[in-house]
Amino acid sequence: MVWSAPAAFALADVIETPARPTELAPDRLLNDVTQAGDRIVAVGERGHIIYSDDEGQTWTQSEVPVSVTLTGVDFGSDTQGWAVGHSGVILHSGDAGETWSLQFTGIQALELAIQTKEDQIAAMEERIEAAPEADKADLEWALDDLLFGMENMQSDLDIGPVNPLLDVWFENENRGFVVGAYGMILRTTDGGETWQDWAPRIDNATNFHLNGVTQITGGALVVVGESGQIHVSVDGGQTWERRESPYEGSLFGVIGTGQVNEILAFGLRGTMLFSSDLGKSWRVVPSTADTTLNDGAVVDDGRIILVGNSGVVLTSSNGAESFRNYFRNDREGVMSVVPVSGTGLLIVGEGGATMTDARGMNLQ
């Protein structure tokens, strides 16, 4: 199913209202940070997007057409970027994050999902028509489930765009994925001009939240989510396989380690799962930091950094065999991190954007 971006929408005020300029944007909640060439771009509450050309020393607020909370940002090139957030919004920038346009909303996501469900219903009705009498009862139960699901989606459509997108990844200026609540996963191959409902290709019949998506060294794509979900694709996202997970709680993020086919997934209660074989087997990484982990990054020197709630910053210098914990004095949640020159880090979270040393201690 494909949706083409229309010129205008009749949506809630927060989607129609541009983010308000404020000098406080770098000091308020920021949920994700990434690099666009040499520029650093961060996104957060109230539609705030800020960027820095001096590794976080100073910040400029971007022009953003919405005021919803933004949850994820990624760039497919030095200039072409996408941000996602509440109400199912997808924003696009063609100038390295200085200005943004609204490309997609939760209304369109629901319309795509409803079309997918209608196609599934039509296919099931054909199966029932052709099936032997002995098989019809089970198939009719399956049809009822499909009809119930579509009714729920149509009810959500009446309420408005409420379900958030939670993460975004782009391979280049054209190909990318976004994931979100209730099993949402969308794909584009034309830079977001059109989006496809990719949920039927994921083994997620209960529509658990999908929280993170990334590409690891070697080229495989990985999606993680609620209830210990881990999905891996080795063909650019065309097909996905669900991996058995040793953890049944929520996983909020996933990164590569810099080594081919290695995956590090993490989430609730400091859980860290490591795989060296694309998720076919897993090792639980020991940790004494019993707090939710949100994001991570790999430094050029091989260090692996994870960040999370209560101000925790975890560092591994041995390929995720073990991590050293550091809890920042302010104990404010850290949502994302990027390495900067030398051994420093730029972290974002409840306290806005902060420069730290390699351990996570403030430089300012």
CSV table of C-alpha atoms in Angstrom, one decimal:
chain,number,residue,atom,x,y,z
A,1,MET,CA,0.0,0.0,0.0
A,2,VAL,CA,1.4,3.4,-0.9
A,3,TRP,CA,0.4,6.9,0.2
A,4,SER,CA,1.5,10.0,-1.6
A,5,ALA,CA,2.0,13.2,0.5
A,6,PRO,CA,-0.9,15.5,0.0
A,7,ALA,CA,-0.6,19.3,0.1
A,8,ALA,CA,-2.7,20.0,3.2
A,9,PHE,CA,-4.2,18.2,6.2
A,10,ALA,CA,-7.1,18.8,8.5
A,11,LEU,CA,-5.3,17.8,11.7
A,12,ALA,CA,-4.9,18.6,15.4
A,13,ASP,CA,-3.5,22.0,16.5
A,14,VAL,CA,-0.1,20.6,17.5
A,15,ILE,CA,0.5,19.4,13.9
A,16,GLU,CA,-0.7,22.7,12.4
A,17,THR,CA,1.2,24.9,14.9
A,18,PRO,CA,4.9,25.6,14.2
A,19,ALA,CA,7.4,25.1,17.1
A,20,ARG,CA,7.8,28.3,19.0
A,21,PRO,CA,11.3,29.9,18.9
A,22,THR,CA,12.9,30.0,22.4
A,23,GLU,CA,16.4,30.4,23.7
A,24,LEU,CA,15.6,27.6,26.2
A,25,ALA,CA,15.4,24.9,23.5
A,26,PRO,CA,18.9,23.5,24.2
A,27,ASP,CA,18.1,23.3,27.9
A,28,ARG,CA,14.8,21.4,27.6
A,29,LEU,CA,13.9,17.8,27.0
A,30,LEU,CA,15.7,16.4,24.0
A,31,ASN,CA,15.0,12.8,22.9
A,32,ASP,CA,17.6,12.0,20.2
A,33,VAL,CA,20.7,13.4,18.7
A,34,THR,CA,22.7,12.5,15.5
A,35,GLN,CA,25.3,13.9,13.1
A,36,ALA,CA,24.7,15.4,9.7
A,37,GLY,CA,28.2,15.6,8.3
A,38,ASP,CA,30.1,17.8,10.8
A,39,ARG,CA,26.9,19.2,12.2
A,40,ILE,CA,25.1,17.9,15.3
A,41,VAL,CA,21.2,17.9,15.2
A,42,ALA,CA,19.0,17.1,18.2
A,43,VAL,CA,15.2,16.8,18.6
A,44,GLY,CA,12.8,17.0,21.5
A,45,GLU,CA,9.6,18.3,23.1
A,46,ARG,CA,7.3,20.9,21.6
A,47,GLY,CA,8.7,20.3,18.1
A,48,HIS,CA,12.1,21.6,19.1
A,49,ILE,CA,15.0,20.9,16.7
A,50,ILE,CA,18.4,22.4,17.4
A,51,TYR,CA,21.7,22.2,15.6
A,52,SER,CA,25.3,23.0,16.3
A,53,ASP,CA,28.3,23.5,14.1
A,54,ASP,CA,30.8,23.6,16.9
A,55,GLU,CA,30.2,20.3,18.6
A,56,GLY,CA,27.6,21.6,21.1
A,57,GLN,CA,29.3,24.8,22.2
A,58,THR,CA,26.5,26.9,20.7
A,59,TRP,CA,23.1,26.0,19.3
A,60,THR,CA,20.7,27.3,16.7
A,61,GLN,CA,16.9,26.5,16.7
A,62,SER,CA,15.5,25.1,13.5
A,63,GLU,CA,12.3,26.2,11.7
A,64,VAL,CA,9.8,23.4,12.4
A,65,PRO,CA,6.2,23.3,11.2
A,66,VAL,CA,4.8,21.2,14.2
A,67,SER,CA,4.9,21.5,18.0
A,68,VAL,CA,4.5,17.8,18.9
A,69,THR,CA,7.2,15.9,20.8
A,70,LEU,CA,9.8,14.6,18.5
A,71,THR,CA,11.4,11.2,19.4
A,72,GLY,CA,14.0,10.3,16.7
A,73,VAL,CA,16.2,11.9,14.0
A,74,ASP,CA,18.5,10.4,11.3
A,75,PHE,CA,20.3,11.7,8.2
A,76,GLY,CA,20.7,9.7,5.0
A,77,SER,CA,23.4,12.1,3.8
A,78,ASP,CA,25.1,15.3,5.1
A,79,THR,CA,22.1,17.4,4.1
A,80,GLN,CA,19.0,15.0,3.8
A,81,GLY,CA,17.4,14.2,7.2
A,82,TRP,CA,14.2,12.9,8.7
A,83,ALA,CA,12.7,13.3,12.2
A,84,VAL,CA,9.7,11.5,13.7
A,85,GLY,CA,7.5,11.9,16.7
A,86,HIS,CA,4.1,12.0,18.3
A,87,SER,CA,0.9,12.0,16.2
A,88,GLY,CA,2.8,9.9,13.7
A,89,VAL,CA,4.6,12.8,12.2
A,90,ILE,CA,7.5,12.5,9.8
A,91,LEU,CA,9.5,15.7,9.0
A,92,HIS,CA,12.1,16.1,6.3
A,93,SER,CA,15.0,18.5,6.0
A,94,GLY,CA,17.1,19.1,2.8
A,95,ASP,CA,19.5,21.6,4.3
A,96,ALA,CA,21.2,19.7,7.1
A,97,GLY,CA,18.5,20.4,9.6
A,98,GLU,CA,18.1,24.2,9.4
A,99,THR,CA,14.5,24.0,8.1
A,100,TRP,CA,12.0,21.2,8.1
A,101,SER,CA,8.7,20.3,6.3
A,102,LEU,CA,5.9,18.0,7.3
A,103,GLN,CA,6.0,14.9,5.1
A,104,PHE,CA,3.6,12.5,6.8
A,105,THR,CA,1.2,12.1,9.8
A,106,GLY,CA,-0.5,9.5,11.9
A,107,ILE,CA,-3.7,9.9,9.9
A,108,GLN,CA,-1.9,8.7,6.7
A,109,ALA,CA,-0.3,5.9,8.7
A,110,LEU,CA,-3.8,4.7,9.8
A,111,GLU,CA,-5.2,4.9,6.3
A,112,LEU,CA,-2.3,2.7,5.1
A,113,ALA,CA,-2.9,0.2,7.9
A,114,ILE,CA,-6.6,0.1,7.1
A,115,GLN,CA,-6.0,-0.5,3.4
A,116,THR,CA,-3.6,-3.4,4.4
A,117,LYS,CA,-6.3,-4.8,6.7
A,118,GLU,CA,-8.9,-4.6,4.0
A,119,ASP,CA,-6.7,-6.5,1.6
A,120,GLN,CA,-6.1,-9.2,4.2
A,121,ILE,CA,-9.9,-9.4,4.8
A,122,ALA,CA,-10.6,-9.8,1.0
A,123,ALA,CA,-7.9,-12.5,0.8
A,124,MET,CA,-9.3,-14.4,3.8
A,125,GLU,CA,-12.9,-14.2,2.3
A,126,GLU,CA,-11.5,-15.8,-0.9
A,127,ARG,CA,-9.8,-18.6,1.2
A,128,ILE,CA,-13.0,-19.3,3.1
A,129,GLU,CA,-15.0,-19.5,-0.2
A,130,ALA,CA,-12.5,-22.1,-1.6
A,131,ALA,CA,-11.8,-24.0,1.6
A,132,PRO,CA,-13.3,-27.5,2.5
A,133,GLU,CA,-16.1,-27.3,5.0
A,134,ALA,CA,-13.9,-28.8,7.7
A,135,ASP,CA,-11.5,-25.8,7.5
A,136,LYS,CA,-14.1,-23.0,7.2
A,137,ALA,CA,-14.7,-22.6,11.0
A,138,ASP,CA,-11.1,-21.8,11.8
A,139,LEU,CA,-10.8,-19.5,8.9
A,140,GLU,CA,-13.9,-17.6,9.9
A,141,TRP,CA,-12.5,-17.1,13.3
A,142,ALA,CA,-9.4,-15.6,11.7
A,143,LEU,CA,-11.7,-13.4,9.6
A,144,ASP,CA,-13.4,-12.2,12.7
A,145,ASP,CA,-10.1,-11.2,14.2
A,146,LEU,CA,-9.2,-9.2,11.0
A,147,LEU,CA,-12.6,-7.4,11.1
A,148,PHE,CA,-12.2,-6.6,14.7
A,149,GLY,CA,-8.7,-5.1,14.1
A,150,MET,CA,-10.0,-3.0,11.2
A,151,GLU,CA,-12.9,-1.7,13.4
A,152,ASN,CA,-10.4,-0.6,16.0
A,153,MET,CA,-8.3,1.2,13.4
A,154,GLN,CA,-11.3,3.0,12.0
A,155,SER,CA,-12.2,4.1,15.6
A,156,ASP,CA,-8.7,5.5,16.0
A,157,LEU,CA,-9.1,7.3,12.7
A,158,ASP,CA,-12.1,9.1,14.2
A,159,ILE,CA,-10.1,10.1,17.2
A,160,GLY,CA,-7.2,11.6,15.2
A,161,PRO,CA,-3.4,11.0,14.9
A,162,VAL,CA,-2.5,9.9,18.4
A,163,ASN,CA,0.0,7.0,18.0
A,164,PRO,CA,3.7,8.1,18.0
A,165,LEU,CA,6.5,7.1,15.8
A,166,LEU,CA,9.6,6.2,17.9
A,167,ASP,CA,12.6,5.9,15.7
A,168,VAL,CA,13.9,6.4,12.2
A,169,TRP,CA,16.8,5.1,10.1
A,170,PHE,CA,17.9,6.1,6.6
A,171,GLU,CA,20.4,4.3,4.4
A,172,ASN,CA,20.8,7.2,2.0
A,173,GLU,CA,18.7,10.0,0.5
A,174,ASN,CA,16.0,7.6,-0.7
A,175,ARG,CA,15.7,4.4,1.4
A,176,GLY,CA,14.6,4.4,5.0
A,177,PHE,CA,12.4,2.9,7.7
A,178,VAL,CA,10.4,4.4,10.6
A,179,VAL,CA,9.0,2.4,13.5
A,180,GLY,CA,6.5,3.2,16.3
A,181,ALA,CA,3.7,2.3,18.7
A,182,TYR,CA,1.4,-0.7,18.1
A,183,GLY,CA,3.6,-2.3,15.5
A,184,MET,CA,3.9,0.5,13.1
A,185,ILE,CA,6.7,0.1,10.6
A,186,LEU,CA,6.8,2.1,7.3
A,187,ARG,CA,9.3,2.0,4.4
A,188,THR,CA,10.2,4.5,1.7
A,189,THR,CA,12.4,4.2,-1.3
A,190,ASP,CA,11.9,7.7,-2.7
A,191,GLY,CA,13.0,9.9,0.2
A,192,GLY,CA,9.6,10.0,1.8
A,193,GLU,CA,7.5,11.1,-1.1
A,194,THR,CA,5.6,7.9,-0.6
A,195,TRP,CA,5.5,5.4,2.3
A,196,GLN,CA,4.5,1.8,2.5
A,197,ASP,CA,3.0,-0.1,5.4
A,198,TRP,CA,5.6,-2.7,6.2
A,199,ALA,CA,3.9,-4.2,9.3
A,200,PRO,CA,2.6,-7.3,7.6
A,201,ARG,CA,6.3,-8.3,6.9
A,202,ILE,CA,7.1,-8.3,10.7
A,203,ASP,CA,6.2,-11.3,12.9
A,204,ASN,CA,4.2,-9.1,15.4
A,205,ALA,CA,0.7,-10.4,15.4
A,206,THR,CA,-0.1,-8.7,18.8
A,207,ASN,CA,1.1,-5.3,17.5
A,208,PHE,CA,3.6,-4.7,20.3
A,209,HIS,CA,5.5,-1.4,20.1
A,210,LEU,CA,8.6,-1.2,17.9
A,211,ASN,CA,11.1,1.1,19.6
A,212,GLY,CA,14.3,1.1,17.7
A,213,VAL,CA,15.7,0.5,14.2
A,214,THR,CA,19.3,0.5,13.0
A,215,GLN,CA,21.9,-0.9,10.6
A,216,ILE,CA,24.8,-2.8,12.0
A,217,THR,CA,28.3,-3.4,10.6
A,218,GLY,CA,27.9,-5.9,7.8
A,219,GLY,CA,24.7,-4.4,6.5
A,220,ALA,CA,22.0,-6.2,8.4
A,221,LEU,CA,19.0,-4.2,9.7
A,222,VAL,CA,17.7,-4.8,13.3
A,223,VAL,CA,14.4,-3.7,14.9
A,224,VAL,CA,13.7,-4.1,18.6
A,225,GLY,CA,10.7,-3.5,20.7
A,226,GLU,CA,8.2,-4.4,23.4
A,227,SER,CA,8.1,-7.9,24.9
A,228,GLY,CA,11.7,-8.7,23.9
A,229,GLN,CA,11.1,-8.4,20.2
A,230,ILE,CA,14.2,-8.6,18.0
A,231,HIS,CA,13.7,-8.7,14.2
A,232,VAL,CA,16.6,-9.0,11.7
A,233,SER,CA,16.8,-8.4,7.9
A,234,VAL,CA,19.7,-9.4,5.7
A,235,ASP,CA,18.2,-8.2,2.5
A,236,GLY,CA,17.8,-4.5,3.1
A,237,GLY,CA,14.4,-4.8,4.9
A,238,GLN,CA,12.6,-6.8,2.2
A,239,THR,CA,12.1,-9.7,4.6
A,240,TRP,CA,12.5,-10.0,8.3
A,241,GLU,CA,13.1,-12.9,10.7
A,242,ARG,CA,12.1,-12.7,14.4
A,243,ARG,CA,14.9,-13.9,16.7
A,244,GLU,CA,14.4,-15.7,20.0
A,245,SER,CA,15.2,-13.3,22.8
A,246,PRO,CA,16.5,-14.3,26.3
A,247,TYR,CA,14.6,-11.3,27.7
A,248,GLU,CA,10.8,-10.8,27.7
A,249,GLY,CA,10.8,-7.1,28.7
A,250,SER,CA,10.9,-4.0,26.5
A,251,LEU,CA,14.0,-3.3,24.5
A,252,PHE,CA,14.3,0.4,23.7
A,253,GLY,CA,17.4,0.6,21.6
A,254,VAL,CA,19.9,-1.3,19.5
A,255,ILE,CA,23.3,-0.6,18.0
A,256,GLY,CA,26.1,-2.4,16.3
A,257,THR,CA,29.5,-2.7,18.0
A,258,GLY,CA,31.6,-1.9,14.9
A,259,GLN,CA,32.3,-5.6,14.3
A,260,VAL,CA,30.6,-7.5,11.5
A,261,ASN,CA,27.2,-9.1,12.5
A,262,GLU,CA,27.5,-8.0,16.1
A,263,ILE,CA,24.3,-6.6,17.8
A,264,LEU,CA,23.9,-4.9,21.2
A,265,ALA,CA,20.2,-4.5,22.2
A,266,PHE,CA,19.2,-2.8,25.5
A,267,GLY,CA,16.2,-1.7,27.5
A,268,LEU,CA,14.4,-2.0,30.8
A,269,ARG,CA,16.3,-2.5,34.1
A,270,GLY,CA,19.7,-2.1,32.5
A,271,THR,CA,19.2,-5.2,30.3
A,272,MET,CA,21.9,-5.6,27.7
A,273,LEU,CA,21.9,-8.4,25.1
A,274,PHE,CA,24.9,-9.2,22.9
A,275,SER,CA,25.0,-11.3,19.7
A,276,SER,CA,27.9,-12.0,17.4
A,277,ASP,CA,25.9,-14.0,14.9
A,278,LEU,CA,23.0,-11.7,13.8
A,279,GLY,CA,20.8,-12.6,16.8
A,280,LYS,CA,20.9,-16.4,16.3
A,281,SER,CA,22.4,-16.7,19.8
A,282,TRP,CA,22.6,-14.2,22.7
A,283,ARG,CA,24.7,-13.4,25.7
A,284,VAL,CA,23.3,-11.3,28.6
A,285,VAL,CA,25.8,-8.7,29.4
A,286,PRO,CA,26.3,-8.2,33.2
A,287,SER,CA,25.5,-4.8,34.7
A,288,THR,CA,25.0,-3.3,38.1
A,289,ALA,CA,23.1,-0.3,36.7
A,290,ASP,CA,19.5,-1.4,37.2
A,291,THR,CA,18.0,1.4,35.2
A,292,THR,CA,16.4,1.7,31.8
A,293,LEU,CA,18.8,2.2,28.9
A,294,ASN,CA,17.7,4.4,26.0
A,295,ASP,CA,20.5,4.8,23.4
A,296,GLY,CA,24.1,4.1,22.5
A,297,ALA,CA,27.0,4.9,20.2
A,298,VAL,CA,30.4,3.5,19.2
A,299,VAL,CA,33.4,5.8,19.3
A,300,ASP,CA,36.2,5.7,16.7
A,301,ASP,CA,38.6,4.2,19.2
A,302,GLY,CA,36.2,1.2,19.7
A,303,ARG,CA,34.6,2.3,23.0
A,304,ILE,CA,30.9,1.5,23.3
A,305,ILE,CA,28.7,4.1,25.2
A,306,LEU,CA,25.2,3.4,26.5
A,307,VAL,CA,23.0,6.0,28.2
A,308,GLY,CA,19.8,5.9,30.2
A,309,ASN,CA,17.6,7.0,33.0
A,310,SER,CA,18.9,8.3,36.3
A,311,GLY,CA,21.8,9.9,34.5
A,312,VAL,CA,23.6,6.6,33.8
A,313,VAL,CA,26.4,6.5,31.3
A,314,LEU,CA,27.9,3.0,30.6
A,315,THR,CA,31.3,2.5,28.9
A,316,SER,CA,32.8,-0.6,27.5
A,317,SER,CA,36.4,-0.8,26.2
A,318,ASN,CA,36.3,-4.6,25.6
A,319,GLY,CA,33.7,-5.1,22.9
A,320,ALA,CA,30.7,-5.3,25.2
A,321,GLU,CA,32.2,-8.0,27.4
A,322,SER,CA,31.6,-5.7,30.4
A,323,PHE,CA,30.6,-2.1,31.1
A,324,ARG,CA,31.7,0.5,33.7
A,325,ASN,CA,28.9,2.6,35.2
A,326,TYR,CA,28.9,6.3,35.9
A,327,PHE,CA,25.8,8.0,37.4
A,328,ARG,CA,25.8,11.8,36.7
A,329,ASN,CA,25.3,14.0,39.7
A,330,ASP,CA,22.0,15.5,38.5
A,331,ARG,CA,20.5,12.1,37.9
A,332,GLU,CA,18.5,13.4,35.0
A,333,GLY,CA,17.6,10.9,32.3
A,334,VAL,CA,19.9,10.7,29.3
A,335,MET,CA,18.1,9.9,26.1
A,336,SER,CA,20.8,9.8,23.4
A,337,VAL,CA,24.6,10.4,22.8
A,338,VAL,CA,27.1,11.2,20.1
A,339,PRO,CA,30.9,11.2,20.3
A,340,VAL,CA,32.7,14.5,19.7
A,341,SER,CA,36.3,15.4,19.2
A,342,GLY,CA,38.9,13.7,21.3
A,343,THR,CA,37.2,11.4,23.9
A,344,GLY,CA,34.3,13.7,24.7
A,345,LEU,CA,30.6,13.0,24.5
A,346,LEU,CA,27.5,15.1,23.6
A,347,ILE,CA,24.5,13.8,25.6
A,348,VAL,CA,20.9,14.9,25.4
A,349,GLY,CA,18.0,14.2,27.7
A,350,GLU,CA,15.9,15.8,30.5
A,351,GLY,CA,18.5,18.5,31.0
A,352,GLY,CA,18.8,19.4,27.4
A,353,ALA,CA,22.2,19.2,25.6
A,354,THR,CA,25.4,18.8,27.6
A,355,MET,CA,29.1,18.4,26.8
A,356,THR,CA,30.9,15.7,28.9
A,357,ASP,CA,34.2,13.9,29.2
A,358,ALA,CA,34.6,10.3,28.1
A,359,ARG,CA,33.0,9.1,31.4
A,360,GLY,CA,30.0,11.3,31.2
A,361,MET,CA,31.0,14.0,33.6
A,362,ASN,CA,30.2,17.6,32.7
A,363,LEU,CA,32.8,19.8,31.0
A,364,GLN,CA,30.8,23.0,31.6
